[in-house]
Structures are given as C-alpha cells and as structure tokens.
RNA sequence: GGGCGCGUAGCUCAAUGGUAGAGCAGUGGCCUUUUAAGCCAUUGGUUGGGAGUUCGAGCCUCCCCGCGCUCACCA
C-alpha cells in the first residue's frame, strides 16, 4: 500500500502507540450494549425515575472529536446508532486524556466505559471512566464533518462521487447511513418474498449456476471452463429450465432467489449479474399467477414499507389490487394507433411503422418489432402497476399458446413506473410443441448469434416424462428494490456493482 | 460501440489563457457542557495520464484512462 501524507501520520501513530505499550489492534472487545440499546436503557430508566445506572461499555467508530481543554466531547457510531462521549479529566485522568489527542483520529474504532447521563443541552451521553483503542484507522473516512440537527445527522461535504462510492462501497456505507438503509430494505424485501412464498407452500431450492447448456432467456452468456472435466460451462442466464424439471419431479411449487449472469450492456437498469426471483406453480395458469403477483407485491410493501403507496421519482405508485390489466395488442393500439393483428407479417408491420416515422431495426422478425413498439411507446406510459398480457408466440418460446389462437401465448409482464418488473406465463408443457419451438427459434437466429440458445435435449426429456400445467414467474429483485427505495439506477441497489477495471 | 458532459488537496468545491485557492479534515498551540464548538498559527497539489498550440495551459487542440447521462443493444 502506498500511503499519502495524512495516512503516514497515522501509521506513525501506530508505531508510537506500540512503543508506548499500547496495542492499536487488541484481539478482543468487551461490549455490553449497542449504542441504540444504551439510549433505550437510559430512556427507560429515566421514565421510571430510576437514578441508578450501571456502568456500561460501548464500542464504535469515532465520528467526531471536540476537544475543549480538559474536557472532550466526541461521538461514536456503531451499526445501531450514534452516541456522545463525555470525557473529562476528572474521570479519565490527565494522562489518558492526552492519549486521546496524541493517538486517536476520526474513524478509529474505540471502546469506552462509563455511565449514561444527559448533558446540559439534553443529549444522552456516556460519562467516560476509561476508553481504549480497538482498531486504528489509517485512511481518513471520506466525510468532512457531521452536524446533529434535531437529533438527525447532517453531513457536510460527504462522499458523493459515484465512482468512488461504488468502487469503495465500504467507505460509502461507513459514512452514508441512507445507503446502508437501502441495503437493509433490500434484505427485508427478499425476506418478505420468501415469507410470502413459503406461506403459499412453495419450496425454496437451489439449481446449478454453472450449466453445460444455458437457456430460459434470450441473452448472451458468460463462458467458463472446468479444467479437470475439460468442459466449457456457462453461467446461467435464468433458472427456468431447471426449476420446471423439479415440477416434473413432483415438487409442485418451487422458487429460487439467486444470481443470473448476462453478458450484455451495462446501464441504469442492467448489471452483468443481477438477482432474480423465479417461481413455478403446478396446476396454475398465468391468470392465477397474476393474482398471486399482486398479493405478493402487496405483502412486500406492507412488510417493508408499511404502505401500499410509495413515491417513485415524480410519481406516487399505488400497488393496491387489482392492477390494471391491458391486452398487449390493445395497449399498442392505444399509444401508436397500430393494430398488430392487422399485420400478421414482419413486412407489413415494418411498413406501417416506417410510415409513422418510427425508428426500428428493419431486420427484426415480427415479434421483435412488436417488442420495439412495446418498449419504445407503451412501456414509458405504464406508471401505475399494469399487467400487459398475451404476447406474440415468436418472442415467447417457452410459453403456451392461447387456446384457439396459436400466434398468441398466455404470457404477461408487469410494469411499474415505466419499467418492466416481472415476466410470467402459462408454461409450455407439450414436449412435441416445445421441440418444434426450439427448432423454430434456432432457425430465426443466425448460426453465430450468441442469443441463439442451444437445444436442451435433457429438458425435452424431462418434459417427455410428463410435465403438469404450470404457471411460471420471474422478477428482478434489484429493480423491485429500485422501486421501493426510490432509486434511479440499479447500481444503488447492488452492493458492489460492476465497474470497468481500473489501473491502480 | 456512438453522441454529450465531467475528472483540481483526504472530502466538498472555487479559480477571463497570466503567482493554483476556500471550508472541513490534518499538524502545533489556547480552552472543564460542546455539537459543522471557537480562537491563533501552519502543512498539504505531477489540476486523471500523455502529446501539442502559446512568451505563458487547470482553462485551447489531439490521443488515452475512468465515471455520469443518453442512444444503440438488452424477452
């Protein structure tokens, strides 16, 4: 490590401490209370009018030091709260007090023992008898100074450069409590989803991340290699094909929450690895899944936010069921005036889109053109929760056709705040139809198109054993977290988002 | 990958093409109820990297690196 001038001063302090017989990194800490527990202890004792308070020991990072000669005010912060230390020469002694100004810096982890009281300004504080270093920090925290206004911490000139925040997330988290809150919420979201699905008799399972054949989505994979087996493997792009194998194996309701990997562009709503929830429910169809989706999102909002209405950007989103249900064809007709049913071929649709001055890839098949209309014109208008349903067959190779209309599949996507949140369908469980679709898909992609999924023979074999009717569902956890924490980029909901490698 | 923008002290930010600065942090002092404590003094820079134009470049030009926004891409 190369240390800068500020850091070298602190390294020097470490050496001077050791020379003075003080260990800057003692092995054990002796903590009796978190800061939060200490505050609660004092408040309840105060409410009972109980003047006897035990001596307690707290630990945390030094976040402020205000020396006033023979009296020093400081704040420590642990994972629970921030608490003021009151260090007076009367209690700690002259030598010990000098030790503080001699060796201690903002950011150091320390331990302090004493009794709680209120200062003249009314702040609950620890009257410190003794204290000790727990872990000396060398690099200064990237926060200039904090102020406490009405009990809330106001930070001045704190770390805000996004690049540094993402690359050094530890420093971001250490100084920006609202960032910590996003990730607490994220975990609460996952817990609430698990709770909901468990309650509905779903079994949480884990399926392979390293796969010999990738599938279940149209995306380019990451490729890796197993040395001993001399075999290329792919990092999964979805869980779908493995989870439905489990339905064949008589697990009627299964779900998985885990990581998908897609070797594609990075943007405010795309990270190369992202967290997905997929569930598969035997004897259900997409209408059943729609209802379950509403209930599930409402459950999460109730649990995590305690509300069914929440702000996102300039909007207030209301997830109270029932959500709007809009046929894809009707939705596109409403916003573009194009009736896709009047254009059964890509040529016809492209001609009309061209006539309207729309921007699109002229080489796209019909399904992808429809997807363009959806993404460019319809999706941005879907602010309040909306289910778009009945998608064209050729962009839905794993979805079952609508009875009586082989060109349409029973599929829906959920949109909130102009963003695709989830994707679900009545699963195709006819092995002969599935094989035909795979072959059809293979033909629509060029030989070298990496989005062209290789045919998964084993999946077809599983289906051949008999696959029950299934309603399937997938949702991005990162995007759901964006919604519920009012964040504009996916990077704010991923602890360590991928950034380009940088020479150090 | 294309377009636009940004990169200055540890952090947040200034600086007409003309001596690189402030606040906080740091360092040395004073101060026994402060809370961005205060007061006095003081250190700190290859202005992301490289090349060019110019008497002179943080500023203008080009190349490179990184980040942001956006388009493309993305079931």
Coordinates of C-alpha atoms (C1' of nucleotides) in Angstrom, one line a residue:
Chain A
X1 CA 0.0 0.0 0.0
X2 CA 1.1 3.5 -0.9
X3 CA 0.0 5.8 1.9
X4 CA -0.4 9.6 1.5
X5 CA 0.8 12.2 3.8
X6 CA -2.3 12.1 6.1
X7 CA -2.1 8.4 6.3
X8 CA 1.6 8.3 7.0
X9 CA 0.9 10.4 10.1
X10 CA -1.5 7.8 11.3
X11 CA 0.9 4.9 10.5
X12 CA 3.4 6.7 12.6
X13 CA 0.9 6.9 15.5
X14 CA 0.6 3.1 15.3
X15 CA 4.3 2.8 15.8
X16 CA 4.4 5.3 18.6
X17 CA 1.5 3.6 20.4
X18 CA 3.2 0.3 20.3
X19 CA 6.4 1.9 21.6
X20 CA 4.3 3.3 24.5
X21 CA 3.0 -0.1 25.2
X22 CA -0.5 0.5 23.8
X23 CA -1.8 -2.2 21.4
X24 CA -3.7 -0.4 18.5
X25 CA -5.4 -3.7 17.4
X26 CA -6.3 -5.6 20.5
X27 CA -7.7 -9.1 19.8
X28 CA -10.9 -8.8 21.9
X29 CA -13.5 -6.2 22.6
X30 CA -15.8 -6.1 25.7
X31 CA -19.0 -4.5 24.7
X32 CA -22.1 -4.6 27.0
X33 CA -24.5 -2.6 24.9
X34 CA -25.0 -1.3 21.4
X35 CA -25.4 2.5 21.2
X36 CA -29.1 2.0 20.4
X37 CA -29.6 -0.3 23.4
X38 CA -27.7 2.2 25.7
X39 CA -30.0 5.0 24.6
X40 CA -33.1 2.8 25.3
X41 CA -31.7 1.7 28.6
X42 CA -31.2 5.3 29.7
X43 CA -34.6 6.5 28.4
X44 CA -36.5 3.7 30.2
X45 CA -34.5 4.3 33.4
X46 CA -35.4 8.0 33.1
X47 CA -39.0 7.2 32.5
X48 CA -39.1 5.1 35.7
X49 CA -37.3 7.9 37.6
X50 CA -34.6 5.4 38.4
X51 CA -31.3 7.3 39.1
X52 CA -29.1 4.3 39.4
X53 CA -27.4 3.4 36.1
X54 CA -24.9 0.6 35.7
X55 CA -21.5 1.1 34.2
X56 CA -21.7 0.0 30.6
X57 CA -19.1 -0.4 27.8
X58 CA -19.8 0.7 24.2
X59 CA -17.8 0.4 21.1
X60 CA -17.8 2.1 17.7
X61 CA -16.1 4.4 15.3
X62 CA -15.0 7.8 16.4
X63 CA -17.1 10.2 14.3
X64 CA -16.4 13.5 15.9
X65 CA -14.0 14.9 18.5
X66 CA -14.4 18.3 20.1
X67 CA -11.6 19.0 22.5
X68 CA -12.2 21.8 25.0
X69 CA -9.1 21.7 27.0
X70 CA -9.6 19.4 30.0
X71 CA -12.9 18.3 28.6
X72 CA -13.6 16.5 25.3
X73 CA -16.8 15.7 23.6
X74 CA -16.9 13.0 21.0
X75 CA -19.3 10.8 19.1
X76 CA -19.0 7.2 18.5
X77 CA -21.1 5.3 16.0
X78 CA -21.8 1.6 15.8
X79 CA -24.2 -0.2 13.4
X80 CA -27.2 0.8 15.6
X81 CA -26.8 4.5 16.4
X82 CA -24.5 7.3 17.3
X83 CA -23.8 8.3 20.9
X84 CA -21.9 11.2 22.5
X85 CA -19.0 10.6 24.7
X86 CA -18.2 13.0 27.5
X87 CA -14.6 12.7 28.6
X88 CA -13.4 14.8 31.5
X89 CA -10.0 14.9 33.1
X90 CA -11.8 14.4 36.5
X91 CA -12.9 10.9 35.5
X92 CA -10.3 9.7 33.0
X93 CA -7.2 11.3 34.3
X94 CA -4.8 13.7 32.6
X95 CA -2.5 11.0 31.0
X96 CA -5.4 9.1 29.5
X97 CA -7.0 12.3 28.1
X98 CA -3.7 13.2 26.5
X99 CA -3.5 9.8 25.0
X100 CA -6.7 10.6 23.1
X101 CA -5.4 13.7 21.5
X102 CA -2.0 12.1 20.9
X103 CA -3.1 8.9 19.1
X104 CA -6.8 8.9 18.3
X105 CA -8.3 10.0 15.0
X106 CA -11.7 10.2 13.4
X107 CA -12.6 6.8 12.0
X108 CA -10.8 4.7 14.7
X109 CA -12.8 2.0 16.4
X110 CA -12.7 2.5 20.1
X111 CA -14.3 1.1 23.3
X112 CA -15.5 3.3 26.1
X113 CA -16.8 2.5 29.6
X114 CA -18.8 4.8 31.9
X115 CA -22.3 5.7 32.9
X116 CA -25.0 7.4 30.9
X117 CA -26.3 10.9 31.7
X118 CA -27.7 14.0 29.9
X119 CA -25.5 16.9 29.2
X120 CA -26.7 20.5 29.8
X121 CA -28.0 20.6 26.3
X122 CA -30.0 17.4 27.0
X123 CA -28.1 15.0 24.8
X124 CA -27.8 11.5 26.2
X125 CA -24.1 10.9 26.7
X126 CA -21.6 8.5 28.2
X127 CA -19.6 9.9 31.1
X128 CA -16.4 8.0 30.2
X129 CA -14.3 6.5 33.0
X130 CA -11.9 4.8 30.6
X131 CA -11.5 4.0 27.0
X132 CA -9.2 2.1 24.7
X133 CA -8.3 1.7 21.1
X134 CA -10.0 -1.3 19.3
X135 CA -8.7 -0.7 15.8
X136 CA -6.7 2.2 14.5
X137 CA -7.8 3.6 11.1
X138 CA -5.1 4.7 8.7
X139 CA -7.2 6.1 5.9
X140 CA -9.4 9.0 6.9
X141 CA -13.1 8.5 6.3
X142 CA -14.3 10.5 3.2
X143 CA -16.6 12.7 5.3
X144 CA -15.7 16.1 6.3
X145 CA -17.9 16.7 9.3
X146 CA -21.3 15.8 10.7
X147 CA -23.8 18.0 12.4
X148 CA -26.7 16.9 14.5
X149 CA -29.8 18.9 14.0
X150 CA -32.9 17.9 15.8
X151 CA -31.4 14.5 16.5
X152 CA -30.6 13.9 12.9
X153 CA -27.2 13.6 11.5
X154 CA -26.5 16.2 8.8
X155 CA -23.3 15.5 6.8
X156 CA -21.3 18.2 5.3
X157 CA -19.2 17.6 2.2
X158 CA -19.6 13.9 2.5
X159 CA -18.5 11.3 -0.1
X160 CA -20.7 11.8 -3.2
X161 CA -18.6 11.0 -6.2
X162 CA -20.5 7.9 -7.7
X163 CA -17.3 6.3 -8.9
X164 CA -15.6 6.4 -5.5
X165 CA -18.8 5.4 -3.8
X166 CA -19.2 2.2 -5.9
X167 CA -15.6 1.3 -6.1
X168 CA -15.1 1.8 -2.3
X169 CA -18.5 0.8 -1.2
X170 CA -17.2 0.1 2.3
X171 CA -16.3 3.8 2.6
X172 CA -19.7 4.8 1.1
X173 CA -21.5 2.7 3.6
X174 CA -19.4 3.8 6.5
X175 CA -20.2 7.5 6.0
X176 CA -23.6 7.4 4.3
X177 CA -26.3 5.9 6.5
X178 CA -29.0 6.3 3.9
X179 CA -27.0 4.0 1.7
X180 CA -27.0 1.4 4.4
X181 CA -30.7 1.8 4.7
X182 CA -31.2 0.8 1.0
X183 CA -29.5 -2.5 1.6
X184 CA -31.4 -3.2 4.8
X185 CA -34.6 -2.6 2.8
X186 CA -33.3 -4.9 0.0
X187 CA -32.8 -7.7 2.5
X188 CA -36.2 -7.1 4.0
X189 CA -37.7 -7.3 0.5
X190 CA -36.1 -10.7 0.0
X191 CA -37.3 -11.9 3.4
X192 CA -40.8 -10.8 2.7
X193 CA -40.8 -12.5 -0.7
X194 CA -39.6 -15.8 0.9
X195 CA -42.2 -15.4 3.7
X196 CA -45.0 -15.0 1.2
X197 CA -43.9 -17.9 -1.0
X198 CA -43.2 -20.2 2.0
X199 CA -46.7 -19.4 3.3
X200 CA -48.1 -20.4 0.0
X201 CA -46.5 -23.8 0.1
X202 CA -43.6 -23.1 -2.2
X203 CA -40.3 -24.8 -1.6
X204 CA -37.1 -22.7 -1.9
X205 CA -34.5 -24.6 -3.9
X206 CA -31.1 -24.1 -5.4
X207 CA -30.2 -25.1 -9.0
X208 CA -26.9 -25.0 -10.9
X209 CA -25.2 -21.7 -11.7
X210 CA -22.6 -23.5 -13.8
X211 CA -24.6 -25.0 -16.7
X212 CA -23.4 -27.1 -19.7
X213 CA -26.3 -25.6 -21.7
X214 CA -27.8 -22.2 -21.0
X215 CA -31.4 -21.3 -21.6
X216 CA -34.6 -19.8 -20.4
X217 CA -34.0 -16.3 -21.7
X218 CA -32.6 -14.6 -24.8
X219 CA -29.2 -13.3 -23.6
X220 CA -25.6 -13.8 -24.3
X221 CA -23.9 -15.9 -21.5
X222 CA -20.6 -15.8 -19.7
X223 CA -18.5 -18.8 -20.6
X224 CA -16.1 -20.5 -18.2
X225 CA -14.2 -23.8 -18.2
X226 CA -13.8 -26.8 -15.9
X227 CA -10.2 -27.9 -16.1
X228 CA -10.4 -31.4 -14.9
X229 CA -13.5 -32.3 -17.0
X230 CA -12.1 -30.3 -19.9
X231 CA -15.6 -28.9 -20.4
X232 CA -16.8 -25.4 -21.2
X233 CA -19.6 -24.3 -18.8
X234 CA -21.9 -21.3 -18.9
X235 CA -23.0 -19.1 -16.1
X236 CA -26.8 -19.3 -16.0
X237 CA -28.9 -16.7 -17.7
X238 CA -32.1 -17.9 -15.9
X239 CA -33.3 -20.7 -13.6
X240 CA -36.3 -21.6 -15.6
X241 CA -35.4 -24.8 -17.3
X242 CA -34.1 -26.4 -14.0
X243 CA -37.0 -25.3 -11.9
X244 CA -39.5 -26.8 -14.3
X245 CA -37.6 -30.1 -14.2
X246 CA -38.5 -30.0 -10.5
X247 CA -42.2 -29.7 -11.3
X248 CA -41.7 -32.9 -13.3
X249 CA -40.1 -34.4 -10.2
X250 CA -43.3 -33.7 -8.2
X251 CA -42.2 -30.6 -6.4
X252 CA -45.5 -28.8 -7.2
X253 CA -44.4 -25.3 -6.1
X254 CA -40.8 -24.3 -6.2
X255 CA -38.9 -21.0 -6.2
X256 CA -35.4 -19.8 -6.3
X257 CA -33.9 -16.4 -5.5
X258 CA -30.4 -16.1 -6.9
X259 CA -28.0 -14.6 -9.3
X260 CA -28.3 -14.5 -13.1
X261 CA -25.4 -13.5 -15.4
X262 CA -25.9 -11.9 -18.7
X263 CA -23.0 -10.8 -20.9
X264 CA -24.6 -7.7 -22.2
X265 CA -24.6 -3.9 -21.9
X266 CA -24.4 -2.2 -18.6
X267 CA -27.0 0.6 -17.9
X268 CA -29.0 2.2 -15.2
X269 CA -31.2 -0.9 -15.2
X270 CA -28.7 -3.6 -16.2
X271 CA -25.9 -5.1 -14.3
X272 CA -23.9 -8.1 -15.6
X273 CA -25.0 -10.1 -12.6
X274 CA -28.4 -9.5 -11.1
X275 CA -30.7 -11.1 -8.6
X276 CA -33.8 -12.9 -9.8
X277 CA -36.8 -14.5 -8.2
X278 CA -38.4 -17.2 -10.2
X279 CA -41.3 -19.4 -9.1
X280 CA -43.2 -22.3 -10.8
X281 CA -46.6 -23.4 -9.6
X282 CA -48.1 -26.6 -10.8
X283 CA -51.8 -26.6 -11.8
X284 CA -51.8 -22.9 -12.2
X285 CA -52.0 -20.7 -15.3
X286 CA -50.9 -17.1 -16.0
X287 CA -54.2 -15.6 -14.6
X288 CA -53.6 -17.4 -11.3
X289 CA -50.0 -16.1 -11.3
X290 CA -51.3 -12.5 -12.0
X291 CA -53.3 -12.6 -8.8
X292 CA -50.5 -14.1 -6.9
X293 CA -48.2 -11.4 -8.1
X294 CA -50.5 -8.7 -6.9
X295 CA -50.8 -10.3 -3.5
X296 CA -47.0 -10.9 -3.3
X297 CA -46.1 -7.3 -4.1
X298 CA -48.7 -6.0 -1.7
X299 CA -47.3 -8.3 1.0
X300 CA -43.8 -7.0 0.4
X301 CA -44.9 -3.4 0.5
X302 CA -46.9 -3.9 3.7
X303 CA -44.0 -5.7 5.3
X304 CA -41.2 -3.4 4.1
X305 CA -42.8 0.0 3.7
X306 CA -45.9 -0.4 5.9
X307 CA -47.8 1.2 3.0
X308 CA -49.2 0.3 -0.4
X309 CA -48.5 3.8 -1.8
X310 CA -44.9 5.0 -2.2
X311 CA -43.1 7.7 -4.1
X312 CA -41.0 6.9 -7.2
X313 CA -39.5 9.9 -8.9
X314 CA -42.3 12.4 -9.6
X315 CA -44.9 9.7 -9.2
X316 CA -46.8 8.1 -6.3
X317 CA -47.2 4.5 -7.1
X318 CA -50.2 2.6 -5.6
X319 CA -49.9 -1.2 -5.7
X320 CA -53.4 -1.8 -4.2
X321 CA -55.0 -4.7 -6.2
X322 CA -56.5 -5.2 -8.7
X323 CA -53.8 -3.9 -11.0
X324 CA -54.8 -2.6 -14.5
X325 CA -54.9 -5.5 -17.0
X326 CA -54.2 -4.5 -20.6
X327 CA -54.0 -6.7 -23.6
X328 CA -50.7 -6.1 -25.4
X329 CA -52.5 -5.6 -28.7
X330 CA -54.9 -3.0 -27.2
X331 CA -52.1 -1.2 -25.4
X332 CA -50.0 -0.8 -28.5
X333 CA -53.1 0.2 -30.5
X334 CA -53.9 2.9 -27.9
X335 CA -50.5 4.6 -27.9
X336 CA -49.4 4.1 -31.5
X337 CA -52.7 3.5 -33.5
X338 CA -51.2 0.3 -34.9
X339 CA -53.3 -2.8 -34.6
X340 CA -50.7 -5.6 -34.6
X341 CA -53.5 -8.1 -35.6
X342 CA -53.8 -6.3 -38.9
X343 CA -50.1 -7.0 -39.6
X344 CA -49.5 -10.8 -39.5
X345 CA -46.1 -10.5 -41.1
X346 CA -43.0 -8.6 -40.2
X347 CA -43.0 -6.9 -43.7
X348 CA -46.5 -5.5 -43.2
X349 CA -45.8 -4.3 -39.6
X350 CA -42.5 -2.7 -40.6
X351 CA -44.2 -0.9 -43.5
X352 CA -46.7 0.7 -41.2
X353 CA -44.1 1.6 -38.6
X354 CA -42.0 3.2 -41.3
X355 CA -45.0 5.2 -42.5
X356 CA -45.4 6.6 -39.0
X357 CA -41.7 7.6 -38.9
X358 CA -40.8 5.2 -36.2
X359 CA -37.2 4.2 -35.5
X360 CA -36.6 0.4 -35.6
X361 CA -34.3 -2.3 -36.8
X362 CA -35.7 -3.3 -40.3
X363 CA -34.2 -6.8 -40.0
X364 CA -36.3 -7.7 -36.9
X365 CA -38.8 -10.5 -37.1
X366 CA -42.4 -9.6 -36.3
X367 CA -42.1 -10.4 -32.6
X368 CA -39.2 -8.2 -32.1
X369 CA -40.9 -5.3 -33.9
X370 CA -43.8 -5.7 -31.5
X371 CA -41.4 -5.7 -28.7
X372 CA -39.9 -2.5 -30.1
X373 CA -43.4 -0.9 -30.1
X374 CA -43.9 -2.1 -26.6
X375 CA -40.6 -0.9 -25.3
X376 CA -40.5 2.5 -27.0
X377 CA -44.1 3.6 -26.9
X378 CA -46.1 1.7 -24.4
X379 CA -43.7 0.9 -21.6
X380 CA -43.0 4.5 -20.7
X381 CA -46.7 5.2 -20.2
X382 CA -47.2 2.3 -17.7
X383 CA -46.7 4.2 -14.5
X384 CA -49.2 2.6 -12.2
X385 CA -49.0 -1.2 -11.9
X386 CA -50.1 -2.8 -15.1
X387 CA -50.2 -6.3 -16.4
X388 CA -49.7 -6.4 -20.2
X389 CA -50.9 -9.8 -21.4
X390 CA -51.0 -12.0 -24.5
X391 CA -47.7 -11.8 -26.2
X392 CA -46.7 -13.0 -29.7
X393 CA -45.5 -16.6 -29.9
X394 CA -42.2 -15.9 -31.6
X395 CA -40.8 -13.9 -28.7
X396 CA -42.1 -16.4 -26.1
X397 CA -40.7 -19.8 -26.9
X398 CA -41.4 -21.3 -23.5
X399 CA -45.0 -20.1 -23.2
X400 CA -48.1 -22.0 -24.0
X401 CA -50.2 -20.9 -26.9
X402 CA -53.6 -19.4 -26.2
X403 CA -56.4 -21.9 -26.9
X404 CA -57.8 -21.1 -30.3
X405 CA -55.0 -18.7 -31.3
X406 CA -51.6 -20.3 -32.0
X407 CA -50.0 -17.0 -32.8
X408 CA -50.5 -15.7 -29.2
X409 CA -49.1 -17.1 -26.0
X410 CA -50.5 -16.8 -22.4
X411 CA -47.9 -14.5 -21.2
X412 CA -47.9 -11.3 -19.2
X413 CA -45.4 -8.8 -18.0
X414 CA -45.9 -6.5 -15.0
X415 CA -44.9 -2.8 -15.3
X416 CA -44.5 -0.1 -12.7
X417 CA -43.1 3.4 -13.1
X418 CA -42.5 2.8 -16.8
X419 CA -40.2 -0.2 -16.0
X420 CA -40.6 -3.9 -16.7
X421 CA -40.7 -5.6 -13.3
X422 CA -41.7 -9.2 -14.0
X423 CA -42.5 -11.7 -16.7
X424 CA -44.7 -14.7 -16.4
X425 CA -46.6 -17.2 -18.5
X426 CA -48.6 -20.4 -18.7
X427 CA -45.6 -22.7 -19.3
X428 CA -45.4 -24.8 -22.4
X429 CA -45.6 -28.4 -21.2
X430 CA -46.2 -30.2 -24.6
X431 CA -42.9 -31.8 -25.4
X432 CA -43.6 -32.1 -29.1
X433 CA -44.6 -28.4 -29.4
X434 CA -41.6 -27.4 -27.3
X435 CA -39.2 -29.3 -29.6
X436 CA -40.8 -27.6 -32.6
X437 CA -40.4 -24.2 -30.9
X438 CA -36.7 -24.8 -30.1
X439 CA -36.1 -25.7 -33.8
X440 CA -38.1 -22.7 -34.9
X441 CA -36.1 -20.5 -32.6
X442 CA -32.8 -21.9 -33.9
X443 CA -33.9 -21.1 -37.4
X444 CA -34.7 -17.4 -36.7
X445 CA -31.3 -16.7 -35.2
X446 CA -28.1 -16.6 -37.3
X447 CA -25.7 -19.5 -36.8
X448 CA -23.3 -17.4 -34.8
X449 CA -25.9 -15.4 -32.8
X450 CA -24.9 -16.0 -29.2
X451 CA -28.5 -15.3 -28.2
X452 CA -29.5 -18.4 -30.0
X453 CA -30.0 -21.0 -27.3
X454 CA -28.6 -24.4 -28.0
X455 CA -31.4 -27.0 -27.8
X456 CA -31.6 -28.5 -24.3
X457 CA -32.3 -32.2 -25.0
X458 CA -32.4 -33.1 -21.4
X459 CA -35.1 -30.5 -20.7
X460 CA -37.2 -32.1 -23.5
X461 CA -36.6 -35.5 -22.0
X462 CA -37.8 -34.2 -18.6
X463 CA -40.9 -32.8 -20.2
X464 CA -41.4 -36.1 -22.0
X465 CA -41.9 -37.8 -18.6
X466 CA -45.0 -35.6 -18.2
X467 CA -44.9 -32.0 -17.0
X468 CA -48.0 -30.7 -15.2
X469 CA -49.7 -27.5 -16.3
X470 CA -47.5 -24.7 -14.7
X471 CA -47.8 -21.0 -14.1
X472 CA -44.3 -19.6 -14.1
X473 CA -43.0 -16.2 -12.9
X474 CA -39.7 -14.2 -12.9
X475 CA -38.9 -10.8 -11.3
X476 CA -35.7 -8.8 -10.9
X477 CA -35.0 -8.2 -7.2
X478 CA -32.7 -5.3 -8.0
X479 CA -35.4 -3.5 -9.9
X480 CA -38.0 -4.1 -7.2
X481 CA -35.6 -2.6 -4.7
X482 CA -35.1 0.4 -7.0
X483 CA -38.9 0.9 -6.9
X484 CA -39.3 0.5 -3.2
X485 CA -36.3 2.7 -2.3
X486 CA -36.9 5.3 -4.9
X487 CA -33.6 4.9 -6.7
X488 CA -33.0 5.8 -10.3
X489 CA -30.2 3.4 -11.0
X490 CA -29.7 -0.3 -10.4
X491 CA -26.2 0.4 -9.1
X492 CA -27.7 2.0 -6.0
X493 CA -29.4 -1.4 -5.1
X494 CA -26.3 -3.6 -5.7
X495 CA -23.6 -3.5 -3.0
X496 CA -20.8 -4.0 -5.4
X497 CA -21.9 -3.0 -8.9
X498 CA -19.7 -4.0 -11.8
X499 CA -17.4 -1.2 -12.9
X500 CA -14.7 -1.2 -15.5
X501 CA -11.3 -2.3 -14.2
X502 CA -9.0 0.5 -13.3
X503 CA -5.2 0.6 -13.1
X504 CA -4.2 1.4 -9.5
Chain B
rG1 C1' -19.9 0.6 -29.7
rG2 C1' -21.8 6.2 -31.0
rG3 C1' -23.1 11.2 -29.0
rC4 C1' -22.9 14.8 -25.0
rG5 C1' -20.7 16.0 -20.2
rC6 C1' -17.3 15.5 -16.2
rG7 C1' -12.3 14.5 -13.7
rU8 C1' -8.5 20.4 -9.3
rA9 C1' -5.7 18.9 -1.8
rG10 C1' -8.1 13.2 2.2
rC11 C1' -13.8 15.2 1.4
rU12 C1' -17.0 19.1 -0.9
rC13 C1' -16.0 22.9 -4.2
rA14 C1' -13.6 27.8 -6.5
rA15 C1' -10.0 29.8 -10.0
rU16 C1' -11.1 35.8 -18.0
rG17 C1' -5.0 31.7 -21.3
rG18 C1' -1.2 35.3 -16.6
rU19 C1' 1.6 33.6 -8.9
rA20 C1' -3.4 27.0 -8.2
rG21 C1' -7.4 28.8 -3.7
rA22 C1' -11.5 28.2 0.3
rG23 C1' -14.2 25.3 4.0
rC24 C1' -13.8 20.9 6.6
rA25 C1' -10.0 17.1 7.7
rG26 C1' -4.5 17.1 9.2
rU27 C1' -0.3 19.3 12.2
rG28 C1' 1.3 22.8 16.6
rG29 C1' -0.9 25.8 20.5
rC30 C1' -5.2 28.0 24.0
rC31 C1' -9.8 26.5 26.1
rU32 C1' -13.8 21.8 32.0
rU33 C1' -21.1 21.3 28.9
rU34 C1' -19.7 21.2 23.3
rU35 C1' -22.3 19.6 19.0
rA36 C1' -20.1 21.7 11.4
rA37 C1' -17.6 24.3 19.0
rG38 C1' -14.4 28.6 19.0
rC39 C1' -9.6 31.3 18.6
rC40 C1' -4.2 31.7 16.9
rA41 C1' -0.6 29.5 13.7
rU42 C1' 0.5 26.1 9.9
rU43 C1' 1.3 21.7 6.3
rG44 C1' -0.8 19.8 2.1
rG45 C1' -1.2 19.8 -5.4
rU46 C1' 2.7 15.7 -11.4
rU47 C1' -5.1 20.1 -11.8
rG48 C1' -6.8 11.7 -14.3
rG49 C1' -2.4 10.3 -17.9
rG50 C1' 0.4 11.7 -22.4
rA51 C1' 1.4 14.9 -26.5
rG52 C1' 0.7 19.6 -28.9
rU53 C1' -0.5 25.2 -29.7
rU54 C1' 1.3 29.5 -26.9
rC55 C1' 6.1 34.1 -24.2
rG56 C1' 2.7 31.5 -20.8
rA57 C1' -2.2 26.0 -20.3
rG58 C1' -6.4 23.7 -14.7
rC59 C1' -8.6 26.5 -18.9
rC60 C1' -7.5 25.8 -26.1
rU61 C1' -6.4 21.1 -29.7
rC62 C1' -5.4 15.8 -30.2
rC63 C1' -4.8 10.8 -28.1
rC64 C1' -5.5 7.6 -23.9
rC65 C1' -7.9 6.1 -18.9
rG66 C1' -12.1 6.4 -15.7
rC67 C1' -17.1 8.0 -14.4
rG68 C1' -22.0 10.1 -15.5
rC69 C1' -26.1 11.0 -18.9
rU70 C1' -28.0 9.3 -23.5
rC71 C1' -28.6 6.4 -28.0
rA72 C1' -27.8 1.5 -29.7
rC73 C1' -28.0 -3.2 -27.5
rC74 C1' -31.0 -5.9 -23.9
rA75 C1' -37.8 -11.3 -24.0

